[in-house]
Amino acid sequence: MRGGIIRSTMRRPGLVFVALLLLVLPACQSLSEGLFSCTGEEDLLPQVRGIGQLAGNVLHPQPRTAPGTPVAHAGVNPFGINVFLNQEVELEKRERSVQMIADAGFRWLRQEFPWEDIEIHGKGDFVDRRNDLDGDGQPDAVDAWAKYDHIVDLAEAYGLEVVPRLSNPPAWSRAQGDAAGPLGPPDDLADWGDYVSAVVSRYRGQVRYYQLWNEPNVYPEWGERPVDPEEYTRLLCEGYRRAKEADPDVVIVSGALAPTVSLHPGPGAALGVSDLVFLQRMYDAGAGACFDIMAVNDYMLWSGPTDRRMQPLTINFSRPIYIRDLMVANGDAAKPLWISEMNANAVPDDPPFEIAGWGAYGQVTLEQQARYAVLAYQRAMEEWPWVGVVNFWFFKRPSDAERDQAMYYFRMVEPDFTPLPVYEALREYTANLAPALYPGVHQEDHWALNYAGDWETVASGAPSPLGAYRRADGPGAALTFVFEGAGVTLLPGPGQGEVEVSVDGGRPRRLSLDGRAVRLTSGWRRARREVTVTVVAGEVAVDQLTVHPAPLSAVLPAPRALCYLVAACAAAWLLIRAPRRP
């Protein structure tokens, strides 16, 4: 009888899939939650469809992300946010914004430094004469740098770092003026280079990271002209060269690519070139030598941050994996990817007025927006060791004049500083977060590493993979960190010494270091552990730490192996049901 049941089941492969689905998903708190963690969908029918599409992932080659490659500028505090502080006229409001942002646990301010607002009236003219401030009928002369100096100083006072976005050329830089599009590139790239050099020189020692342009692959960010990856690459390379000349220590972030499936270069609304095609053409034009950090925008438009479906013609939160695959294919595996804009649109259902572009960015409730933002940061930290800063879009607008536009409803705080649920959710999340290392390779300056005692950063070439390591200056110095995985390996820097390693406060064991990789702890399942490495004798240095995934993850990607198991079952079902060719 039992054999008959098995034979009957094998003749009905759909039953196999359903049986496995029912066996696997109860491991999640609920069926709906389990399907959401795979598909990012909230409703049952889209969840079932999503599982079928996820099965297609299993049947196709997966993007290469090179998780075992050392990556610079990835182990930074990931909490960034977009701000419009230059549009706040009152200094008190500007400071209140920065204070609230710092209180919520953010570390980075992505702030535009518009060229048209700094070198306003002509080449080399950094005086603002656009306004009559004292009412005498004559334009007053104001230092155009003043507001940006104030923003940089405020960030420094509250322990934040500014990432200026350099873009928006002034009308005088184009023969057609703003008729060519107020966001379009200048006619002469030397003018652009001079502007980049002026900004970098002014803030040398205060600002380290700069982003050159925004969304050059879509309209209207390249003006009233077709988007052009080769032309943007020339602009990027000119800015990179001039920035490095002004300050060799600056780090250049590429212009954030907009996720799009369009292949029409425009100009025109909703037109542009696919971020994947645009990036490859940038690489072909030599862009790989002209940026230190790759940037993309990554919105949750029609599904949540747990959507693991990989389809080039579908835009979801997983899309940066394709960008990473292109970076690896073009020899840029050692560079990180930063997400310049991230959020879901909480446009209301029944506003008392018409909203332009309603639904263009999808729609979530305020509560979903809050939940999705937390999950987005969590996924980036746990699954993408090659991602650094993730910038929430955006803190607030200076007024509610744009409340009739869908874009306005990405805000975190109302113009009067009333916080929305997403602000409170992220503030609570960051306050209770214990930074950890997740599967992948991490550098000695990762924000989850806590050094005690005398340590110094040593900058050098080989044998350090990325040119620097942390060295202890005597016995008693210690390194403590939390990791989540099956085990962790230390790659020490040069020198020989001895350390004691304690896991979760247990009995320490002594290890000798001679420059070769050494396993600090190991296991067969994923777990969260705290490790303390204490210097006992000799010269001890920390170069990088590798967290190993659980053995099962080599077959089923962590941490959502159940999703892939279900999808694999679905894929097997599809293969069995597929008609056989003679």
Coordinates of C-alpha atoms in Angstrom, one line a residue:
M1 CA 0.0 0.0 0.0
R2 CA 2.8 2.4 0.9
G3 CA 4.6 1.7 -2.3
G4 CA 1.3 2.4 -4.2
I5 CA 1.1 5.8 -2.6
I6 CA 4.6 6.6 -3.6
R7 CA 4.1 5.5 -7.2
S8 CA 0.8 7.4 -7.4
T9 CA 2.6 10.5 -6.1
M10 CA 5.4 10.2 -8.6
R11 CA 2.9 10.0 -11.4
R12 CA 1.5 13.3 -10.1
P13 CA 4.6 15.6 -9.8
G14 CA 2.4 18.5 -8.8
L15 CA 1.6 16.6 -5.6
V16 CA 5.4 16.3 -4.9
F17 CA 5.7 20.1 -5.1
V18 CA 2.7 20.8 -2.9
A19 CA 3.8 18.2 -0.3
L20 CA 7.3 19.7 -0.1
L21 CA 5.9 23.2 0.0
L22 CA 3.7 22.2 3.0
L23 CA 6.6 20.5 4.7
V24 CA 9.1 23.4 4.2
L25 CA 7.1 26.6 4.8
P26 CA 5.7 25.8 8.3
A27 CA 9.3 26.4 9.4
C28 CA 8.5 30.0 8.9
Q29 CA 6.2 31.7 11.4
S30 CA 3.3 31.6 8.9
L31 CA 2.7 30.7 5.3
S32 CA 2.2 34.3 4.3
E33 CA 5.4 35.4 6.1
G34 CA 7.4 32.6 4.5
L35 CA 6.2 33.5 1.0
F36 CA 6.9 37.2 1.7
S37 CA 10.4 36.4 2.7
C38 CA 10.9 34.9 -0.7
T39 CA 9.0 37.1 -3.1
G40 CA 8.5 40.4 -1.3
E41 CA 4.8 40.1 -2.1
E42 CA 2.1 40.7 0.5
D43 CA -0.9 39.0 -1.1
L44 CA -1.3 35.3 -1.7
L45 CA -1.8 35.2 -5.5
P46 CA 1.3 37.4 -6.3
Q47 CA 3.2 35.3 -3.7
V48 CA 2.4 32.0 -5.6
R49 CA 3.3 33.6 -8.9
G50 CA 6.5 34.9 -7.4
I51 CA 7.5 31.4 -6.2
G52 CA 7.0 30.2 -9.8
Q53 CA 9.2 33.0 -11.1
L54 CA 11.8 32.3 -8.4
A55 CA 11.9 28.7 -9.7
G56 CA 13.1 30.2 -13.0
N57 CA 16.0 31.7 -11.1
V58 CA 17.1 28.2 -10.1
L59 CA 17.0 27.0 -13.7
H60 CA 19.3 29.8 -15.0
P61 CA 23.0 30.8 -14.2
Q62 CA 23.2 33.0 -11.2
P63 CA 24.9 36.4 -11.2
R64 CA 28.5 36.3 -10.0
T65 CA 29.0 38.5 -6.9
A66 CA 32.5 37.3 -5.8
P67 CA 31.7 37.3 -2.1
G68 CA 35.2 36.1 -1.3
T69 CA 36.9 39.2 -2.9
P70 CA 38.3 41.9 -0.5
V71 CA 36.3 45.1 -1.1
A72 CA 37.2 48.6 0.0
H73 CA 34.7 51.1 1.4
A74 CA 32.1 48.4 2.0
G75 CA 32.5 47.8 5.8
V76 CA 31.3 51.3 6.7
N77 CA 28.3 52.2 8.8
P78 CA 25.5 51.7 6.2
F79 CA 23.0 54.3 7.4
G80 CA 22.8 57.3 5.1
I81 CA 20.0 59.7 4.1
N82 CA 19.3 62.2 1.4
V83 CA 18.8 65.8 2.5
F84 CA 17.9 69.1 1.0
L85 CA 19.6 71.3 3.6
N86 CA 20.6 73.9 1.0
Q87 CA 16.9 74.7 0.5
E88 CA 16.3 75.4 4.2
V89 CA 16.4 79.2 4.5
E90 CA 16.3 79.3 8.3
L91 CA 19.5 78.1 10.0
E92 CA 17.6 76.7 13.0
K93 CA 15.7 74.4 10.7
R94 CA 18.8 73.2 9.0
E95 CA 20.4 72.3 12.4
R96 CA 17.2 70.7 13.7
S97 CA 17.2 68.5 10.6
V98 CA 20.8 67.4 11.2
Q99 CA 20.1 66.8 14.9
M100 CA 17.1 64.6 14.2
I101 CA 19.0 62.6 11.6
A102 CA 21.9 62.0 14.1
D103 CA 19.4 61.0 16.8
A104 CA 17.9 58.4 14.4
G105 CA 21.3 56.7 14.1
F106 CA 22.3 57.9 10.6
R107 CA 26.0 58.4 9.7
W108 CA 25.9 59.9 6.2
L109 CA 24.2 62.9 4.5
R110 CA 23.9 62.8 0.8
Q111 CA 23.5 66.4 -0.1
E112 CA 23.6 68.1 -3.5
F113 CA 26.1 70.9 -4.0
P114 CA 24.5 72.3 -7.2
W115 CA 27.1 73.9 -9.5
E116 CA 24.4 76.4 -10.5
D117 CA 24.0 77.5 -6.9
I118 CA 27.7 78.0 -6.2
E119 CA 29.3 79.4 -9.4
I120 CA 26.2 81.2 -10.3
H121 CA 26.7 84.2 -12.7
G122 CA 29.9 83.3 -14.5
K123 CA 33.2 81.5 -14.6
G124 CA 35.1 82.0 -11.3
D125 CA 32.2 84.0 -9.8
F126 CA 31.3 82.6 -6.4
V127 CA 29.1 85.5 -5.2
D128 CA 25.3 85.2 -5.2
R129 CA 23.6 88.4 -6.5
R130 CA 20.1 86.9 -7.2
N131 CA 18.2 88.4 -4.3
D132 CA 17.4 91.8 -2.8
L133 CA 17.6 90.8 0.9
D134 CA 17.4 94.3 2.5
G135 CA 14.6 95.6 0.2
D136 CA 16.5 98.5 -1.2
G137 CA 15.8 97.5 -4.8
Q138 CA 19.4 96.4 -5.5
P139 CA 20.6 92.8 -5.5
D140 CA 22.8 92.0 -2.5
A141 CA 26.1 90.2 -2.7
V142 CA 26.2 87.0 -0.7
D143 CA 29.0 84.5 -0.4
A144 CA 27.7 81.5 -2.4
W145 CA 29.8 79.1 -0.4
A146 CA 28.3 80.2 3.0
K147 CA 25.3 77.8 3.2
Y148 CA 27.5 74.8 2.1
D149 CA 30.2 75.7 4.6
H150 CA 27.4 75.7 7.2
I151 CA 26.2 72.3 6.1
V152 CA 29.7 70.8 6.3
D153 CA 30.3 72.3 9.7
L154 CA 26.9 71.1 11.0
A155 CA 27.6 67.5 9.9
E156 CA 31.0 67.6 11.6
A157 CA 29.5 68.9 14.8
Y158 CA 26.9 66.0 14.9
G159 CA 29.4 63.3 14.0
L160 CA 28.1 62.9 10.4
E161 CA 29.8 62.8 7.0
V162 CA 28.6 64.7 4.0
V163 CA 28.7 63.1 0.6
P164 CA 28.3 66.1 -1.8
R165 CA 26.6 65.3 -5.1
L166 CA 28.1 67.5 -7.7
S167 CA 25.8 68.2 -10.6
N168 CA 23.4 70.8 -12.1
P169 CA 25.6 73.0 -14.2
P170 CA 24.8 76.8 -14.4
A171 CA 23.1 78.2 -17.5
W172 CA 26.3 80.1 -18.5
S173 CA 28.2 76.8 -19.0
R174 CA 26.0 75.9 -22.0
A175 CA 25.6 78.0 -25.2
Q176 CA 21.9 77.2 -25.2
G177 CA 21.6 78.0 -21.5
D178 CA 18.7 76.2 -19.7
A179 CA 17.0 75.6 -23.1
A180 CA 19.3 72.6 -23.3
G181 CA 17.9 71.3 -20.0
P182 CA 18.9 72.7 -16.6
L183 CA 20.4 69.4 -15.7
G184 CA 22.4 68.9 -18.9
P185 CA 26.2 68.7 -19.0
P186 CA 28.4 71.8 -19.8
D187 CA 29.7 72.5 -23.2
D188 CA 33.3 72.5 -22.0
L189 CA 34.4 69.8 -19.6
A190 CA 37.3 72.0 -18.4
D191 CA 34.7 74.2 -16.8
W192 CA 33.3 71.2 -15.0
G193 CA 36.7 70.1 -13.9
D194 CA 37.4 73.6 -12.5
Y195 CA 34.2 73.4 -10.5
V196 CA 35.0 70.0 -9.1
S197 CA 38.5 71.1 -8.2
A198 CA 37.2 74.3 -6.4
V199 CA 34.8 72.2 -4.3
V200 CA 37.3 69.5 -3.4
S201 CA 40.0 72.1 -2.6
R202 CA 37.7 74.1 -0.3
Y203 CA 36.6 71.1 1.8
R204 CA 39.9 69.2 1.8
G205 CA 40.3 67.6 5.2
Q206 CA 36.6 67.9 6.0
V207 CA 34.9 65.9 3.1
R208 CA 36.3 62.7 1.8
Y209 CA 33.6 61.2 -0.5
Y210 CA 32.2 63.0 -3.5
Q211 CA 29.5 61.8 -6.0
L212 CA 29.8 63.0 -9.6
W213 CA 26.3 63.4 -11.2
N214 CA 23.1 61.6 -10.7
E215 CA 21.1 59.2 -12.9
P216 CA 23.0 60.0 -16.1
N217 CA 21.1 57.1 -17.9
V218 CA 17.6 58.6 -17.7
Y219 CA 15.7 61.7 -18.7
P220 CA 15.9 64.5 -17.7
E221 CA 19.2 64.1 -15.8
W222 CA 21.3 64.5 -19.1
G223 CA 19.3 67.5 -20.3
E224 CA 17.2 67.8 -23.5
R225 CA 19.4 65.3 -25.4
P226 CA 19.7 61.6 -25.6
V227 CA 21.5 60.0 -22.7
D228 CA 25.1 59.0 -23.7
P229 CA 27.2 56.6 -21.6
E230 CA 30.4 57.5 -23.5
E231 CA 29.9 61.3 -23.0
Y232 CA 29.1 60.7 -19.3
T233 CA 32.2 58.6 -19.0
R234 CA 34.3 61.6 -20.3
L235 CA 32.6 63.9 -17.7
L236 CA 33.2 61.3 -15.0
C237 CA 36.9 60.9 -15.9
E238 CA 37.5 64.6 -16.0
G239 CA 35.9 65.1 -12.6
Y240 CA 37.8 62.1 -11.2
R241 CA 41.2 63.5 -12.4
R242 CA 40.6 67.0 -11.2
A243 CA 39.3 65.8 -7.8
K244 CA 42.4 63.6 -7.2
E245 CA 44.6 66.5 -8.2
A246 CA 43.0 68.7 -5.6
D247 CA 43.0 66.1 -2.9
P248 CA 44.6 62.6 -3.5
D249 CA 42.7 61.2 -0.5
V250 CA 39.2 61.8 -1.9
V251 CA 37.1 58.8 -2.8
I252 CA 34.9 59.3 -5.9
V253 CA 31.4 57.8 -6.2
S254 CA 30.0 57.4 -9.7
G255 CA 26.8 59.0 -10.6
A256 CA 24.0 56.7 -9.4
L257 CA 22.4 54.7 -12.2
A258 CA 18.6 54.7 -12.2
P259 CA 17.0 51.3 -12.5
T260 CA 15.2 51.2 -15.9
V261 CA 14.4 48.7 -18.6
S262 CA 14.1 51.4 -21.3
L263 CA 16.3 51.2 -24.3
H264 CA 15.3 54.5 -25.9
P265 CA 17.9 57.1 -25.1
G266 CA 15.3 59.9 -25.3
P267 CA 15.0 62.7 -24.6
G268 CA 11.5 62.4 -23.2
A269 CA 9.6 61.3 -20.1
A270 CA 10.2 57.8 -18.9
L271 CA 13.0 57.3 -21.5
G272 CA 16.6 56.4 -21.0
V273 CA 19.0 53.4 -21.3
S274 CA 18.9 50.3 -19.1
D275 CA 21.3 50.7 -16.2
L276 CA 22.8 47.3 -17.2
V277 CA 23.5 48.4 -20.8
F278 CA 24.6 51.8 -19.8
L279 CA 27.1 50.5 -17.3
Q280 CA 28.7 48.1 -19.7
R281 CA 29.1 50.8 -22.3
M282 CA 30.7 53.0 -19.6
Y283 CA 33.2 50.2 -18.9
D284 CA 33.8 49.8 -22.7
A285 CA 34.6 53.6 -22.7
G286 CA 37.1 53.3 -19.9
A287 CA 35.0 54.3 -16.9
G288 CA 36.6 51.6 -14.7
A289 CA 39.6 53.9 -14.1
C290 CA 37.5 56.8 -13.1
F291 CA 35.5 55.9 -10.0
D292 CA 36.3 54.2 -6.6
I293 CA 32.7 53.3 -5.7
M294 CA 29.9 52.3 -8.0
A295 CA 26.5 53.8 -7.2
V296 CA 22.9 52.8 -8.0
N297 CA 19.4 53.8 -6.9
D298 CA 17.4 50.9 -5.6
Y299 CA 13.7 51.5 -4.9
M300 CA 11.0 49.1 -3.7
L301 CA 8.4 50.0 -6.3
W302 CA 6.0 47.0 -6.6
S303 CA 7.4 44.5 -4.1
G304 CA 9.2 44.5 -0.8
P305 CA 12.9 44.3 -0.1
T306 CA 12.8 40.5 0.3
D307 CA 11.9 40.0 -3.3
R308 CA 14.6 37.5 -4.5
R309 CA 13.4 37.1 -8.1
M310 CA 16.2 37.9 -10.7
Q311 CA 14.8 39.0 -14.0
P312 CA 16.6 41.7 -16.1
L313 CA 13.3 43.1 -17.3
T314 CA 11.9 43.4 -13.8
I315 CA 12.9 46.2 -11.4
N316 CA 12.9 45.1 -7.8
F317 CA 15.2 45.4 -4.7
S318 CA 17.5 42.6 -6.0
R319 CA 18.6 44.6 -9.1
P320 CA 22.0 45.7 -7.6
I321 CA 23.0 42.0 -7.9
Y322 CA 23.1 42.4 -11.7
I323 CA 25.2 45.6 -11.3
R324 CA 27.6 43.7 -9.1
D325 CA 27.8 40.9 -11.7
L326 CA 28.8 43.4 -14.4
M327 CA 31.4 44.9 -12.0
V328 CA 32.9 41.4 -11.4
A329 CA 32.9 40.7 -15.2
N330 CA 34.8 43.9 -15.9
G331 CA 37.5 43.3 -13.2
D332 CA 36.0 45.6 -10.6
A333 CA 35.2 43.0 -7.9
A334 CA 37.4 44.9 -5.4
K335 CA 35.2 48.0 -5.6
P336 CA 32.0 48.4 -3.5
L337 CA 28.5 49.4 -4.5
W338 CA 26.7 52.1 -2.7
I339 CA 22.9 52.6 -2.9
S340 CA 22.3 56.3 -3.3
E341 CA 18.5 56.2 -3.0
M342 CA 16.3 53.6 -1.3
N343 CA 12.7 53.7 -0.2
A344 CA 9.1 52.8 -1.0
N345 CA 6.4 55.3 -1.9
A346 CA 3.7 55.9 0.7
V347 CA 1.4 57.9 -1.5
P348 CA -2.1 58.1 0.0
D349 CA -5.1 56.3 -1.3
D350 CA -7.7 59.1 -1.3
P351 CA -6.0 62.5 -1.2
P352 CA -8.2 65.6 -1.2
F353 CA -6.4 66.8 -4.4
E354 CA -5.0 65.2 -7.6
I355 CA -1.5 63.8 -7.3
A356 CA 0.7 64.0 -10.4
G357 CA 2.3 60.6 -11.1
W358 CA 0.1 58.7 -8.6
G359 CA 1.2 55.1 -8.6
A360 CA 4.2 55.7 -10.8
Y361 CA 6.5 54.5 -7.9
G362 CA 4.1 51.9 -6.6
Q363 CA 2.2 52.3 -3.3
V364 CA 2.6 51.2 0.2
T365 CA 1.1 52.2 3.5
L366 CA 3.1 54.3 6.0
E367 CA 3.4 51.1 8.2
Q368 CA 4.7 49.1 5.2
Q369 CA 7.2 51.8 4.4
A370 CA 8.5 51.7 7.9
R371 CA 8.8 47.9 7.8
Y372 CA 10.4 47.8 4.4
A373 CA 13.1 50.3 5.2
V374 CA 14.3 48.3 8.2
L375 CA 14.3 45.1 6.1
A376 CA 16.2 46.8 3.3
Y377 CA 19.0 47.7 5.6
Q378 CA 19.0 44.3 7.2
R379 CA 19.2 42.5 3.8
A380 CA 22.0 44.7 2.5
M381 CA 24.1 44.1 5.7
E382 CA 23.4 40.4 5.9
E383 CA 23.5 39.3 2.3
W384 CA 25.6 41.8 0.3
P385 CA 29.1 42.2 1.8
W386 CA 30.1 44.3 -1.3
V387 CA 27.5 47.0 -0.4
G388 CA 28.5 50.0 1.7
V389 CA 26.2 53.0 2.4
V390 CA 22.5 52.7 1.8
N391 CA 20.9 56.2 1.6
F392 CA 17.2 56.6 2.5
W393 CA 15.3 58.8 0.1
F394 CA 14.6 61.3 1.7
F395 CA 14.5 63.1 5.1
K396 CA 12.1 66.1 4.4
R397 CA 11.2 68.8 2.0
P398 CA 11.4 72.4 3.2
S399 CA 7.6 72.9 2.6
D400 CA 4.6 71.0 1.5
A401 CA 4.3 72.8 -1.8
E402 CA 5.0 69.5 -3.6
R403 CA 2.3 67.5 -1.8
D404 CA 0.5 67.2 -5.2
Q405 CA 3.4 65.1 -6.6
A406 CA 3.9 61.4 -5.9
M407 CA 7.6 62.1 -5.2
Y408 CA 6.7 64.0 -2.1
Y409 CA 5.5 60.8 -0.3
F410 CA 9.0 59.3 0.0
R411 CA 9.5 61.7 2.9
M412 CA 10.5 60.5 6.4
V413 CA 9.5 63.7 8.2
E414 CA 6.9 66.3 7.5
P415 CA 8.0 69.8 6.6
D416 CA 7.0 70.9 10.2
F417 CA 9.3 68.1 11.6
T418 CA 6.5 65.7 12.5
P419 CA 8.1 62.3 12.2
L420 CA 6.4 59.6 10.2
P421 CA 6.4 55.9 11.2
V422 CA 9.5 55.1 9.2
Y423 CA 11.5 57.6 11.2
E424 CA 10.6 56.0 14.5
A425 CA 11.1 52.5 13.1
L426 CA 14.7 53.3 11.9
R427 CA 15.5 55.2 15.1
E428 CA 14.5 52.1 17.1
Y429 CA 16.3 49.7 14.8
T430 CA 19.6 51.6 14.9
A431 CA 19.4 52.1 18.6
N432 CA 19.1 48.3 19.3
L433 CA 21.3 47.2 16.5
A434 CA 24.5 45.3 17.4
P435 CA 26.8 45.6 14.4
A436 CA 28.0 42.2 13.1
L437 CA 30.1 40.6 10.4
Y438 CA 28.0 38.4 8.0
P439 CA 29.2 35.9 5.4
G440 CA 31.8 37.4 3.2
V441 CA 35.2 39.1 3.4
H442 CA 35.6 42.1 5.7
Q443 CA 38.4 44.6 6.1
E444 CA 40.3 45.6 9.2
D445 CA 38.3 48.9 9.4
H446 CA 34.8 47.4 9.4
W447 CA 32.4 49.3 11.6
A448 CA 31.5 46.1 13.6
L449 CA 35.1 45.7 14.8
N450 CA 35.9 47.1 18.3
Y451 CA 39.6 47.7 19.0
A452 CA 40.8 48.2 22.6
G453 CA 44.3 49.2 23.6
D454 CA 47.0 50.5 21.4
W455 CA 46.4 49.9 17.7
E456 CA 47.6 51.8 14.6
T457 CA 46.6 51.8 11.0
V458 CA 49.5 51.0 8.7
A459 CA 49.1 51.9 5.0
S460 CA 51.2 49.8 2.7
G461 CA 51.2 47.8 -0.5
A462 CA 51.6 44.1 -0.5
P463 CA 51.1 41.8 1.3
S464 CA 47.9 43.6 2.4
P465 CA 45.1 43.0 -0.2
L466 CA 43.8 46.5 -0.1
G467 CA 46.9 48.3 1.1
A468 CA 46.3 48.8 4.8
Y469 CA 46.1 46.8 8.0
R470 CA 45.7 47.4 11.8
R471 CA 48.7 46.6 14.0
A472 CA 48.8 46.3 17.8
D473 CA 51.4 48.2 19.7
G474 CA 52.0 45.7 22.6
P475 CA 50.5 42.9 24.7
G476 CA 47.0 43.4 26.1
A477 CA 45.5 45.1 23.0
A478 CA 42.3 43.3 22.0
L479 CA 39.8 43.0 19.1
T480 CA 36.2 42.1 19.8
F481 CA 33.5 41.5 17.3
V482 CA 30.2 39.7 16.7
F483 CA 29.7 37.6 13.6
E484 CA 26.9 35.5 12.2
G485 CA 27.9 32.5 10.3
A486 CA 29.4 29.0 10.7
G487 CA 33.0 30.2 11.3
V488 CA 35.5 33.0 10.9
T489 CA 39.1 33.1 9.6
L490 CA 41.6 35.8 10.4
L491 CA 44.1 37.0 7.8
P492 CA 46.8 38.7 9.9
G493 CA 49.2 41.3 8.6
P494 CA 52.9 40.9 8.4
G495 CA 54.9 39.9 11.5
Q496 CA 54.8 37.0 14.0
G497 CA 53.0 37.0 17.3
E498 CA 50.7 35.1 19.6
V499 CA 47.1 35.8 20.6
E500 CA 44.4 34.3 22.8
V501 CA 41.0 33.7 21.2
S502 CA 37.8 33.5 23.2
V503 CA 34.4 32.7 21.8
D504 CA 31.3 33.8 23.7
G505 CA 33.3 34.4 26.8
G506 CA 34.5 30.8 26.9
R507 CA 38.0 29.5 27.8
P508 CA 40.6 31.1 25.6
R509 CA 42.9 29.2 23.3
R510 CA 46.3 30.4 22.1
L511 CA 47.2 30.8 18.5
S512 CA 50.4 31.7 16.7
L513 CA 50.3 34.2 13.9
D514 CA 52.9 34.2 11.1
G515 CA 51.1 36.1 8.3
R516 CA 49.1 33.1 7.1
A517 CA 45.3 32.8 7.4
V518 CA 44.1 31.1 10.6
R519 CA 40.7 29.8 11.6
L520 CA 39.4 31.5 14.8
T521 CA 36.3 29.4 15.2
S522 CA 34.3 27.0 13.1
G523 CA 31.0 25.1 13.1
W524 CA 28.5 23.4 10.8
R525 CA 25.5 25.7 11.3
R526 CA 24.9 29.4 11.2
A527 CA 25.0 31.1 14.6
R528 CA 25.6 34.4 16.2
R529 CA 28.8 34.5 18.3
E530 CA 31.1 37.0 19.9
V531 CA 34.9 36.7 19.4
T532 CA 37.7 38.4 21.4
V533 CA 41.2 38.3 20.1
T534 CA 43.8 39.4 22.7
V535 CA 47.4 40.1 21.9
V536 CA 49.8 38.0 24.1
A537 CA 53.2 38.6 22.5
G538 CA 55.1 39.6 19.4
E539 CA 53.9 41.6 16.4
V540 CA 50.2 41.1 15.7
A541 CA 48.2 42.7 12.9
V542 CA 44.7 42.4 11.5
D543 CA 44.2 42.6 7.8
Q544 CA 40.9 41.0 7.0
L545 CA 38.3 38.6 8.5
T546 CA 36.3 36.1 6.4
V547 CA 33.0 34.8 7.8
H548 CA 32.0 31.4 6.4
P549 CA 28.4 30.5 5.6
A550 CA 26.9 27.3 6.8
P551 CA 27.7 24.3 4.6
L552 CA 24.2 24.1 3.3
S553 CA 24.6 27.6 2.0
A554 CA 27.1 26.4 -0.6
V555 CA 24.1 24.7 -2.2
L556 CA 21.2 26.9 -1.1
P557 CA 22.2 30.6 -0.7
A558 CA 21.8 31.9 2.8
P559 CA 20.0 33.2 4.7
R560 CA 16.8 32.3 3.0
A561 CA 17.7 28.7 2.0
L562 CA 14.0 27.6 2.4
C563 CA 13.0 30.0 -0.4
Y564 CA 15.4 28.4 -2.8
L565 CA 14.4 24.9 -1.7
V566 CA 10.8 25.6 -2.4
A567 CA 11.8 27.2 -5.7
A568 CA 13.9 24.2 -6.6
C569 CA 11.0 21.9 -6.0
A570 CA 8.9 24.1 -8.3
A571 CA 11.6 24.0 -10.9
A572 CA 11.8 20.3 -10.7
W573 CA 8.0 20.1 -11.1
L574 CA 8.2 22.3 -14.2
L575 CA 11.0 20.2 -15.7
I576 CA 9.0 17.0 -15.1
R577 CA 5.8 18.5 -16.6
A578 CA 7.6 19.9 -19.6
P579 CA 6.8 18.0 -22.8
R580 CA 9.6 15.7 -23.9
R581 CA 11.0 16.0 -27.4
P582 CA 11.4 12.7 -29.4

